[in-house]
């Protein structure tokens, strides 16, 4: 009877032993496994330092000079680097403009949307920033055939320097006319 009692006790402890072995193995693996990194669509938050701001502003200035010279590809790269240091300084809006000029309407629309979501009230006081994201989003929507969205974006730039651009005025009229025609066709 003593052997049977010993067998029962040992089998009763078996789940505990298995659990202990599994935990020990997982701790050993955790010590060896590298720390997880963010994937492309995950945001990694970090504190922006004064040096980051200085670096971002310098890169934005370089990007502005390249953009004004017509080198949109190089300017977009500078803006991308500036965004890494501080995404709140306008890099997305200006990179959107460069991407639009290069014909990357999907990328430009994404950057314009991001810029609108990150924008602060004081950004609207800057003449070069006020309406820029909406301008780019409107042109991109028009180029992708979404005239209703283009018309809505162009209404938002009213009173900004971008509304005075003759090309924007022409595109805005075309988009509005096409949007009206599209709505009439849907209603019929």
XYZ file of N, CA, C and O in Angstrom:
752
model
N 0.833 -1.191 0.000
C 0.000 0.000 0.000
C 0.866 1.238 0.000
O 0.482 2.224 -0.578
N 2.054 1.141 0.594
C 2.935 2.296 0.646
C 3.383 2.716 -0.740
O 3.502 3.888 -1.035
N 3.626 1.752 -1.626
C 4.063 2.072 -2.987
C 2.951 2.745 -3.766
O 3.182 3.656 -4.548
N 1.716 2.295 -3.569
C 0.586 2.901 -4.267
C 0.375 4.334 -3.795
O 0.069 5.219 -4.584
N 0.548 4.561 -2.513
C 0.400 5.915 -1.984
C 1.484 6.821 -2.553
O 1.232 7.955 -2.937
N 2.712 6.331 -2.652
C 3.816 7.110 -3.215
C 3.565 7.435 -4.700
O 3.852 8.523 -5.154
N 2.994 6.510 -5.429
C 2.708 6.728 -6.858
C 1.670 7.823 -7.021
O 1.760 8.641 -7.918
N 0.667 7.840 -6.153
C -0.361 8.874 -6.254
C 0.208 10.257 -5.955
O -0.103 11.221 -6.602
N 1.055 10.361 -4.994
C 1.647 11.637 -4.624
C 2.503 12.147 -5.771
O 2.450 13.295 -6.161
N 3.301 11.287 -6.352
C 4.178 11.710 -7.432
C 3.384 12.134 -8.657
O 3.721 13.095 -9.321
N 2.298 11.444 -8.990
C 1.507 11.859 -10.146
C 0.739 13.139 -9.847
O 0.425 13.905 -10.728
N 0.443 13.410 -8.584
C -0.238 14.643 -8.212
C 0.648 15.866 -8.372
O 0.189 16.969 -8.610
N 1.946 15.675 -8.258
C 2.893 16.779 -8.399
C 3.361 16.965 -9.847
O 4.042 17.927 -10.151
N 3.027 16.031 -10.697
C 3.491 16.087 -12.083
C 3.060 17.383 -12.793
O 3.887 18.019 -13.445
N 1.802 17.860 -12.736
C 1.435 19.115 -13.404
C 2.253 20.305 -12.901
O 2.639 21.183 -13.660
N 2.555 20.304 -11.599
C 3.371 21.377 -11.048
C 4.781 21.348 -11.646
O 5.353 22.375 -11.984
N 5.342 20.182 -11.787
C 6.690 20.047 -12.356
C 6.721 20.485 -13.811
O 7.663 21.138 -14.250
N 5.693 20.113 -14.529
C 5.620 20.515 -15.946
C 5.507 22.037 -16.042
O 6.179 22.677 -16.854
N 4.688 22.643 -15.220
C 4.530 24.092 -15.215
C 5.834 24.784 -14.839
O 6.243 25.763 -15.470
N 6.522 24.257 -13.832
C 7.791 24.845 -13.404
C 8.827 24.747 -14.524
O 9.581 25.703 -14.787
N 8.872 23.640 -15.212
C 9.822 23.470 -16.321
C 9.500 24.431 -17.463
O 10.392 25.038 -18.068
N 8.213 24.603 -17.761
C 7.809 25.516 -18.834
C 8.166 26.957 -18.484
O 8.647 27.724 -19.329
N 7.931 27.343 -17.230
C 8.278 28.697 -16.804
C 9.779 28.923 -16.857
O 10.251 29.976 -17.303
N 10.541 27.956 -16.427
C 11.998 28.086 -16.458
C 12.496 28.229 -17.892
O 13.366 29.057 -18.191
N 11.914 27.466 -18.800
C 12.305 27.561 -20.207
C 11.926 28.917 -20.790
O 12.683 29.515 -21.555
N 10.755 29.435 -20.427
C 10.340 30.736 -20.981
C 11.211 31.867 -20.443
O 11.524 32.806 -21.159
N 11.612 31.782 -19.160
C 12.501 32.807 -18.622
C 13.862 32.756 -19.298
O 14.466 33.777 -19.588
N 14.350 31.560 -19.559
C 15.629 31.437 -20.253
C 15.536 32.007 -21.655
O 16.436 32.688 -22.137
N 14.405 31.758 -22.346
C 14.220 32.284 -23.701
C 14.110 33.803 -23.674
O 14.653 34.495 -24.511
N 13.415 34.316 -22.668
C 13.236 35.765 -22.583
C 14.562 36.475 -22.376
O 14.766 37.585 -22.845
N 15.468 35.849 -21.669
C 16.771 36.468 -21.431
C 17.602 36.514 -22.705
O 18.416 37.406 -22.894
N 17.399 35.562 -23.613
C 18.175 35.480 -24.845
C 17.506 36.244 -25.984
O 18.166 36.812 -26.834
N 16.176 36.273 -26.025
C 15.439 36.882 -27.138
C 15.646 38.390 -27.134
O 15.658 39.029 -26.080
N 15.802 38.999 -28.316
C 15.972 40.455 -28.377
C 14.674 41.177 -28.035
O 13.593 40.613 -28.174
N 14.816 42.401 -27.605
C 13.645 43.210 -27.284
C 12.853 43.469 -28.553
O 13.423 43.635 -29.630
N 11.519 43.483 -28.481
C 10.716 43.723 -29.679
C 10.934 45.135 -30.209
O 11.145 46.076 -29.444
N 10.921 45.262 -31.511
C 11.042 46.572 -32.147
C 9.732 46.911 -32.820
O 8.927 46.030 -33.100
N 9.531 48.167 -33.100
C 8.303 48.608 -33.743
C 8.333 48.220 -35.207
O 9.364 48.286 -35.860
N 7.184 47.820 -35.707
C 7.083 47.548 -37.134
C 6.781 48.860 -37.845
O 6.641 49.913 -37.219
N 6.669 48.796 -39.146
C 6.533 50.014 -39.952
C 5.297 50.833 -39.608
O 5.299 52.042 -39.751
N 4.240 50.198 -39.161
C 3.011 50.938 -38.888
C 2.797 51.228 -37.404
O 1.737 51.674 -37.022
N 3.798 50.983 -36.578
C 3.692 51.266 -35.156
C 4.463 52.528 -34.809
O 5.539 52.779 -35.346
N 3.922 53.325 -33.943
C 4.530 54.582 -33.530
C 5.433 54.343 -32.335
O 5.048 53.700 -31.379
N 6.652 54.839 -32.404
C 7.582 54.776 -31.292
C 7.688 56.187 -30.730
O 8.135 57.106 -31.419
N 7.230 56.367 -29.494
C 7.229 57.688 -28.896
C 8.537 57.932 -28.160
O 9.052 57.061 -27.490
N 9.061 59.117 -28.317
C 10.248 59.513 -27.590
C 10.145 61.002 -27.306
O 9.436 61.726 -28.006
N 10.856 61.446 -26.307
C 10.832 62.863 -25.939
C 11.683 63.650 -26.935
O 12.807 63.269 -27.247
N 11.121 64.738 -27.437
C 11.841 65.601 -28.370
C 12.692 66.576 -27.561
O 12.178 67.306 -26.712
N 13.978 66.577 -27.840
C 14.904 67.431 -27.100
C 15.132 68.737 -27.861
O 14.737 68.880 -29.020
N 15.803 69.673 -27.213
C 16.156 70.933 -27.866
C 17.077 70.676 -29.058
O 16.957 71.335 -30.099
N 17.966 69.706 -28.923
C 18.860 69.355 -30.041
C 18.068 68.780 -31.211
O 18.375 69.055 -32.371
N 17.019 67.998 -30.901
C 16.154 67.465 -31.949
C 15.472 68.601 -32.711
O 15.409 68.589 -33.938
N 14.968 69.577 -31.968
C 14.311 70.722 -32.608
C 15.282 71.483 -33.502
O 14.925 71.889 -34.610
N 16.480 71.684 -33.011
C 17.495 72.393 -33.790
C 17.829 71.635 -35.074
O 17.892 72.226 -36.158
N 18.013 70.331 -34.942
C 18.312 69.498 -36.106
C 17.143 69.503 -37.095
O 17.336 69.624 -38.306
N 15.920 69.390 -36.583
C 14.732 69.387 -37.448
C 14.593 70.711 -38.188
O 14.311 70.735 -39.389
N 14.801 71.810 -37.499
C 14.688 73.122 -38.150
C 15.747 73.298 -39.240
O 15.469 73.852 -40.305
N 16.961 72.813 -38.990
C 18.017 72.899 -40.001
C 17.654 72.060 -41.228
O 17.826 72.511 -42.378
N 17.123 70.862 -40.994
C 16.722 70.009 -42.116
C 15.539 70.599 -42.882
O 15.477 70.507 -44.115
N 14.605 71.215 -42.159
C 13.480 71.876 -42.829
C 13.981 73.024 -43.707
O 13.494 73.203 -44.832
N 14.938 73.788 -43.217
C 15.491 74.897 -44.009
C 16.185 74.367 -45.270
O 16.019 74.938 -46.361
N 16.932 73.280 -45.123
C 17.579 72.677 -46.289
C 16.523 72.170 -47.275
O 16.663 72.343 -48.490
N 15.482 71.536 -46.748
C 14.394 71.047 -47.599
C 13.684 72.179 -48.314
O 13.366 72.075 -49.503
N 13.457 73.287 -47.594
C 12.809 74.450 -48.217
C 13.635 74.988 -49.377
O 13.097 75.319 -50.439
N 14.954 75.081 -49.179
C 15.831 75.581 -50.241
C 15.795 74.649 -51.458
O 15.713 75.123 -52.603
N 15.829 73.357 -51.214
C 15.775 72.391 -52.316
C 14.429 72.444 -53.026
O 14.357 72.377 -54.259
N 13.347 72.569 -52.255
C 12.006 72.636 -52.848
C 11.859 73.879 -53.717
O 11.349 73.815 -54.837
N 12.343 75.010 -53.224
C 12.243 76.257 -53.994
C 13.095 76.210 -55.257
O 12.785 76.859 -56.244
N 14.164 75.386 -55.219
C 15.012 75.214 -56.399
C 14.426 74.179 -57.366
O 14.968 73.984 -58.452
N 13.340 73.518 -56.964
C 12.692 72.544 -57.832
C 13.186 71.120 -57.664
O 12.773 70.233 -58.415
N 14.053 70.858 -56.707
C 14.555 69.506 -56.466
C 13.653 68.844 -55.417
O 14.020 68.708 -54.254
N 12.477 68.404 -55.866
C 11.462 67.896 -54.955
C 11.856 66.570 -54.301
O 11.513 66.327 -53.152
N 12.566 65.737 -55.032
C 12.963 64.446 -54.473
C 13.944 64.624 -53.306
O 13.779 64.027 -52.246
N 14.952 65.445 -53.502
C 15.922 65.699 -52.426
C 15.260 66.428 -51.263
O 15.558 66.152 -50.092
N 14.358 67.344 -51.576
C 13.648 68.072 -50.518
C 12.797 67.112 -49.689
O 12.775 67.204 -48.454
N 12.113 66.180 -50.346
C 11.280 65.211 -49.626
C 12.133 64.381 -48.666
O 11.699 64.073 -47.545
N 13.349 64.043 -49.063
C 14.245 63.281 -48.184
C 14.636 64.110 -46.957
O 14.713 63.589 -45.838
N 14.892 65.394 -47.165
C 15.225 66.267 -46.025
C 14.037 66.381 -45.074
O 14.204 66.343 -43.850
N 12.838 66.530 -45.645
C 11.648 66.626 -44.803
C 11.417 65.330 -44.030
O 11.008 65.359 -42.869
N 11.705 64.188 -44.655
C 11.559 62.904 -43.972
C 12.493 62.837 -42.765
O 12.096 62.403 -41.684
N 13.718 63.283 -42.936
C 14.666 63.299 -41.821
C 14.217 64.282 -40.740
O 14.364 64.014 -39.545
N 13.676 65.425 -41.145
C 13.188 66.414 -40.174
C 12.022 65.841 -39.366
O 11.935 66.067 -38.155
N 11.153 65.085 -40.017
C 10.012 64.465 -39.337
C 10.506 63.521 -38.249
O 9.917 63.432 -37.174
N 11.601 62.815 -38.512
C 12.158 61.911 -37.501
C 12.502 62.670 -36.229
O 12.255 62.199 -35.126
N 13.073 63.848 -36.356
C 13.483 64.618 -35.181
C 12.305 65.291 -34.484
O 12.257 65.355 -33.263
N 11.381 65.869 -35.251
C 10.199 66.487 -34.659
C 9.116 66.585 -35.726
O 9.208 67.393 -36.640
N 8.094 65.771 -35.572
C 7.044 65.698 -36.581
C 6.067 66.877 -36.531
O 5.229 67.011 -37.410
N 6.183 67.724 -35.531
C 5.237 68.821 -35.363
C 5.700 70.139 -35.985
O 5.052 71.157 -35.796
N 6.782 70.158 -36.715
C 7.314 71.418 -37.242
C 6.936 71.692 -38.695
O 7.424 72.645 -39.282
N 6.091 70.882 -39.289
C 5.629 71.155 -40.652
C 6.223 70.258 -41.713
O 5.958 70.443 -42.896
N 7.013 69.291 -41.322
C 7.650 68.418 -42.302
C 6.664 67.634 -43.149
O 6.871 67.447 -44.346
N 5.574 67.184 -42.540
C 4.594 66.404 -43.296
C 3.941 67.237 -44.400
O 3.744 66.757 -45.515
N 3.594 68.474 -44.104
C 2.934 69.320 -45.105
C 3.856 69.594 -46.288
O 3.436 69.507 -47.452
N 5.109 69.908 -45.997
C 6.032 70.217 -47.086
C 6.443 68.964 -47.851
O 6.644 69.007 -49.061
N 6.544 67.830 -47.162
C 6.828 66.588 -47.874
C 5.634 66.218 -48.754
O 5.804 65.716 -49.875
N 4.424 66.500 -48.279
C 3.230 66.254 -49.093
C 3.283 67.079 -50.378
O 2.973 66.572 -51.467
N 3.686 68.326 -50.260
C 3.799 69.185 -51.441
C 4.814 68.615 -52.429
O 4.557 68.562 -53.631
N 5.956 68.165 -51.923
C 6.985 67.577 -52.794
C 6.476 66.313 -53.463
O 6.666 66.114 -54.671
N 5.823 65.459 -52.702
C 5.295 64.220 -53.274
C 4.238 64.510 -54.332
O 4.165 63.826 -55.349
N 3.424 65.523 -54.084
C 2.417 65.897 -55.072
C 3.092 66.348 -56.360
O 2.702 65.944 -57.455
N 4.125 67.168 -56.237
C 4.846 67.663 -57.417
C 5.512 66.523 -58.176
O 5.688 66.596 -59.386
N 5.884 65.456 -57.461
C 6.510 64.289 -58.090
C 5.483 63.303 -58.654
O 5.852 62.316 -59.280
N 4.195 63.565 -58.420
C 3.140 62.698 -58.943
C 2.748 61.556 -58.029
O 1.959 60.700 -58.413
N 3.276 61.519 -56.817
C 2.922 60.486 -55.838
C 1.702 60.983 -55.059
O 1.812 61.441 -53.917
N 0.529 60.870 -55.681
C -0.675 61.447 -55.084
C -1.138 60.688 -53.843
O -1.668 61.309 -52.919
N -0.933 59.379 -53.808
C -1.321 58.623 -52.613
C -0.441 59.006 -51.423
O -0.941 59.246 -50.327
N 0.864 59.048 -51.631
C 1.781 59.436 -50.562
C 1.546 60.873 -50.114
O 1.587 61.183 -48.920
N 1.303 61.746 -51.082
C 1.051 63.151 -50.763
C -0.241 63.306 -49.959
O -0.293 64.074 -48.996
N -1.273 62.565 -50.346
C -2.552 62.650 -49.635
C -2.398 62.150 -48.195
O -2.950 62.743 -47.261
N -1.627 61.082 -48.013
C -1.383 60.557 -46.666
C -0.632 61.575 -45.814
O -0.991 61.818 -44.659
N 0.412 62.178 -46.392
C 1.165 63.191 -45.645
C 0.301 64.412 -45.334
O 0.397 64.984 -44.249
N -0.526 64.822 -46.281
C -1.398 65.978 -46.048
C -2.375 65.682 -44.918
O -2.599 66.532 -44.040
N -2.938 64.488 -44.926
C -3.867 64.095 -43.866
C -3.163 64.072 -42.508
O -3.691 64.565 -41.509
N -1.961 63.519 -42.476
C -1.185 63.491 -41.229
C -0.892 64.911 -40.751
O -1.001 65.213 -39.565
N -0.534 65.775 -41.688
C -0.248 67.169 -41.340
C -1.467 67.849 -40.726
O -1.352 68.574 -39.738
N -2.639 67.604 -41.303
C -3.857 68.217 -40.763
C -4.151 67.722 -39.351
O -4.636 68.478 -38.511
N -3.837 66.458 -39.074
C -4.103 65.907 -37.743
C -3.077 66.353 -36.705
O -3.387 66.437 -35.522
N -1.862 66.645 -37.137
C -0.814 67.063 -36.198
C -0.753 68.576 -36.017
O -0.081 69.060 -35.113
N -1.441 69.289 -36.857
C -1.340 70.749 -36.861
C -1.836 71.355 -35.558
O -2.821 70.911 -34.980
N -1.135 72.385 -35.132
C -1.521 73.130 -33.937
C -2.053 74.504 -34.374
O -1.829 74.933 -35.500
N -2.711 75.182 -33.483
C -3.311 76.474 -33.821
C -2.267 77.474 -34.303
O -2.500 78.221 -35.255
N -1.087 77.468 -33.679
C -0.069 78.441 -34.084
C 0.457 78.168 -35.492
O 0.971 79.073 -36.141
N 0.309 76.932 -35.981
C 0.717 76.629 -37.355
C -0.138 77.382 -38.366
O 0.317 77.711 -39.454
N -1.373 77.650 -38.009
C -2.277 78.357 -38.920
C -1.911 79.835 -39.065
O -2.397 80.510 -39.965
N -1.057 80.329 -38.171
C -0.610 81.717 -38.267
C 0.547 81.872 -39.258
O 0.861 82.987 -39.659
N 1.161 80.767 -39.633
C 2.252 80.829 -40.611
C 1.656 80.877 -42.009
O 0.923 79.974 -42.409
N 1.954 81.909 -42.795
C 1.346 82.023 -44.128
C 1.666 80.835 -45.042
O 0.834 80.438 -45.841
N 2.861 80.268 -44.905
C 3.214 79.148 -45.773
C 2.532 77.845 -45.353
O 2.399 76.930 -46.152
N 2.065 77.762 -44.107
C 1.423 76.538 -43.610
C -0.098 76.592 -43.668
O -0.741 75.576 -43.833
N -0.660 77.781 -43.547
C -2.112 77.919 -43.498
C -2.718 77.506 -44.837
O -2.588 78.195 -45.834
N -3.361 76.356 -44.861
C -4.025 75.875 -46.070
C -3.182 74.961 -46.934
O -3.682 74.393 -47.905
N -1.909 74.787 -46.606
C -1.034 73.975 -47.450
C -1.507 72.526 -47.527
O -1.606 71.957 -48.616
N -1.803 71.918 -46.392
C -2.224 70.516 -46.395
C -3.539 70.338 -47.161
O -3.694 69.383 -47.925
N -4.465 71.274 -46.993
C -5.740 71.192 -47.704
C -5.539 71.390 -49.207
O -6.196 70.748 -50.025
N -4.642 72.295 -49.556
C -4.302 72.527 -50.965
C -3.787 71.241 -51.597
O -4.251 70.809 -52.656
N -2.816 70.603 -50.943
C -2.235 69.358 -51.465
C -3.302 68.270 -51.523
O -3.424 67.561 -52.524
N -4.096 68.133 -50.460
C -5.139 67.106 -50.435
C -6.157 67.345 -51.539
O -6.634 66.388 -52.170
N -6.488 68.609 -51.800
C -7.432 68.927 -52.868
C -6.897 68.559 -54.246
O -7.606 67.965 -55.060
N -5.646 68.901 -54.503
C -5.030 68.560 -55.793
C -4.964 67.044 -55.942
O -5.284 66.495 -57.008
N -4.567 66.345 -54.887
C -4.468 64.881 -54.945
C -5.833 64.243 -55.187
O -5.953 63.317 -55.996
N -6.846 64.726 -54.484
C -8.193 64.191 -54.690
C -8.643 64.427 -56.131
O -9.220 63.532 -56.765
N -8.372 65.605 -56.651
C -8.739 65.917 -58.036
C -8.014 64.994 -59.010
O -8.619 64.438 -59.925
N -6.726 64.818 -58.810
C -5.923 63.969 -59.705
C -6.352 62.504 -59.626
O -6.214 61.770 -60.599
N -6.881 62.085 -58.484
C -7.342 60.707 -58.332
C -8.811 60.556 -58.730
O -9.367 59.468 -58.639
N -9.434 61.652 -59.169
C -10.803 61.583 -59.676
C -11.889 61.751 -58.636
O -13.062 61.559 -58.939
N -11.545 62.137 -57.417
C -12.547 62.346 -56.366
C -12.878 63.836 -56.308
O -12.366 64.587 -55.474
N -13.748 64.264 -57.202
C -14.057 65.681 -57.343
C -14.812 66.257 -56.157
O -14.639 67.425 -55.816
N -15.644 65.448 -55.526
C -16.383 65.926 -54.351
C -15.417 66.250 -53.207
O -15.531 67.299 -52.570
N -14.458 65.362 -52.964
C -13.463 65.620 -51.916
C -12.594 66.810 -52.299
O -12.283 67.657 -51.451
N -12.217 66.902 -53.570
C -11.400 68.029 -54.026
C -12.130 69.344 -53.786
O -11.543 70.313 -53.276
N -13.406 69.363 -54.128
C -14.203 70.585 -53.927
C -14.245 70.962 -52.443
O -14.094 72.136 -52.084
N -14.408 69.970 -51.566
C -14.454 70.238 -50.119
C -13.121 70.788 -49.619
O -13.095 71.737 -48.825
N -12.015 70.214 -50.065
C -10.697 70.714 -49.650
C -10.463 72.129 -50.167
O -9.915 72.974 -49.461
N -10.865 72.396 -51.416
C -10.643 73.730 -51.972
C -11.482 74.783 -51.258
O -11.074 75.942 -51.160
N -12.632 74.402 -50.736
C -13.420 75.348 -49.940
C -12.683 75.726 -48.659
O -12.784 76.851 -48.188
N -11.911 74.786 -48.116
C -11.186 75.037 -46.873
C -9.996 75.971 -47.056
O -9.524 76.549 -46.082
N -9.492 76.115 -48.282
C -8.329 76.987 -48.473
C -8.728 78.415 -48.831
O -7.864 79.257 -49.057
N -10.014 78.668 -48.862
C -10.483 80.027 -49.155
C -9.874 80.994 -48.138
O -9.876 80.736 -46.945
N -9.310 82.088 -48.613
C -8.698 83.084 -47.750
C -7.232 82.821 -47.455
O -6.613 83.563 -46.703
N -6.669 81.771 -48.020
C -5.244 81.485 -47.839
C -4.509 81.856 -49.125
O -5.125 82.027 -50.177
N -3.195 81.967 -49.061
C -2.433 82.295 -50.283
C -2.604 81.264 -51.404
O -2.505 81.602 -52.578
N -2.903 80.027 -51.040
C -3.033 78.968 -52.052
C -4.292 79.132 -52.891
O -4.341 78.671 -54.033
N -5.305 79.784 -52.359
C -6.548 79.987 -53.104
C -6.359 80.955 -54.268
O -7.147 80.946 -55.218
N -5.320 81.769 -54.215
C -5.088 82.771 -55.262
C -4.330 82.215 -56.462
O -4.248 82.871 -57.492
N -3.795 81.012 -56.340
C -3.047 80.391 -57.427
C -3.980 80.168 -58.620
O -5.027 79.537 -58.481
N -3.625 80.675 -59.816
C -4.504 80.518 -60.986
C -4.787 79.052 -61.333
O -5.904 78.722 -61.744
N -3.792 78.184 -61.156
C -4.026 76.762 -61.423
C -5.041 76.178 -60.451
O -5.901 75.377 -60.830
N -4.954 76.589 -59.204
C -5.900 76.105 -58.198
C -7.303 76.607 -58.531
O -8.274 75.849 -58.428
N -7.407 77.854 -58.940
C -8.722 78.394 -59.292
C -9.328 77.624 -60.465
O -10.514 77.292 -60.456
N -8.501 77.302 -61.455
C -8.983 76.547 -62.617
C -9.398 75.135 -62.192
O -10.501 74.681 -62.520
N -8.547 74.467 -61.444
C -8.845 73.101 -60.999
C -10.061 73.097 -60.083
O -10.917 72.208 -60.157
N -10.156 74.102 -59.246
C -11.294 74.194 -58.330
C -12.604 74.312 -59.104
O -13.589 73.653 -58.771
N -12.619 75.141 -60.147
C -13.825 75.280 -60.974
C -14.160 73.973 -61.681
O -15.321 73.564 -61.736
N -13.138 73.310 -62.224
C -13.362 72.026 -62.900
C -13.883 70.976 -61.918
O -14.828 70.239 -62.239
N -13.272 70.897 -60.739
C -13.695 69.908 -59.742
C -15.120 70.181 -59.282
O -15.918 69.246 -59.135
N -15.458 71.448 -59.079
C -16.815 71.798 -58.648
C -17.829 71.418 -59.722
O -18.882 70.845 -59.413
N -17.520 71.712 -60.975
C -18.435 71.374 -62.065
C -18.600 69.856 -62.186
O -19.725 69.356 -62.358
N -17.503 69.130 -62.087
C -17.572 67.668 -62.173
C -18.322 67.086 -60.974
O -19.067 66.113 -61.116
N -18.130 67.660 -59.795
C -18.824 67.174 -58.598
C -20.322 67.387 -58.723
O -21.113 66.505 -58.359
N -20.740 68.519 -59.261
C -22.154 68.802 -59.470
C -22.726 67.790 -60.461
O -23.809 67.238 -60.262
N -21.991 67.535 -61.559
C -22.435 66.568 -62.565
C -22.541 65.168 -61.971
O -23.497 64.426 -62.263
N -21.569 64.788 -61.122
C -21.596 63.474 -60.483
C -22.799 63.341 -59.546
O -23.475 62.302 -59.519
N -23.075 64.394 -58.785
C -24.235 64.350 -57.883
C -25.537 64.283 -58.667
O -26.473 63.572 -58.282
N -25.616 64.998 -59.772
C -26.816 64.971 -60.603
C -27.002 63.580 -61.222
O -28.123 63.088 -61.312
N -25.899 62.958 -61.634
C -25.991 61.612 -62.213
C -26.438 60.602 -61.177
O -27.214 59.693 -61.492
N -25.985 60.742 -59.938
C -26.404 59.822 -58.877
C -27.873 60.014 -58.520
O -28.554 59.065 -58.177
N -28.327 61.263 -58.577
C -29.713 61.578 -58.227
C -30.685 61.086 -59.315
O -31.853 60.810 -59.018
N -30.209 60.980 -60.524
C -31.099 60.588 -61.639
C -31.347 59.123 -61.712
O -31.067 58.285 -61.063
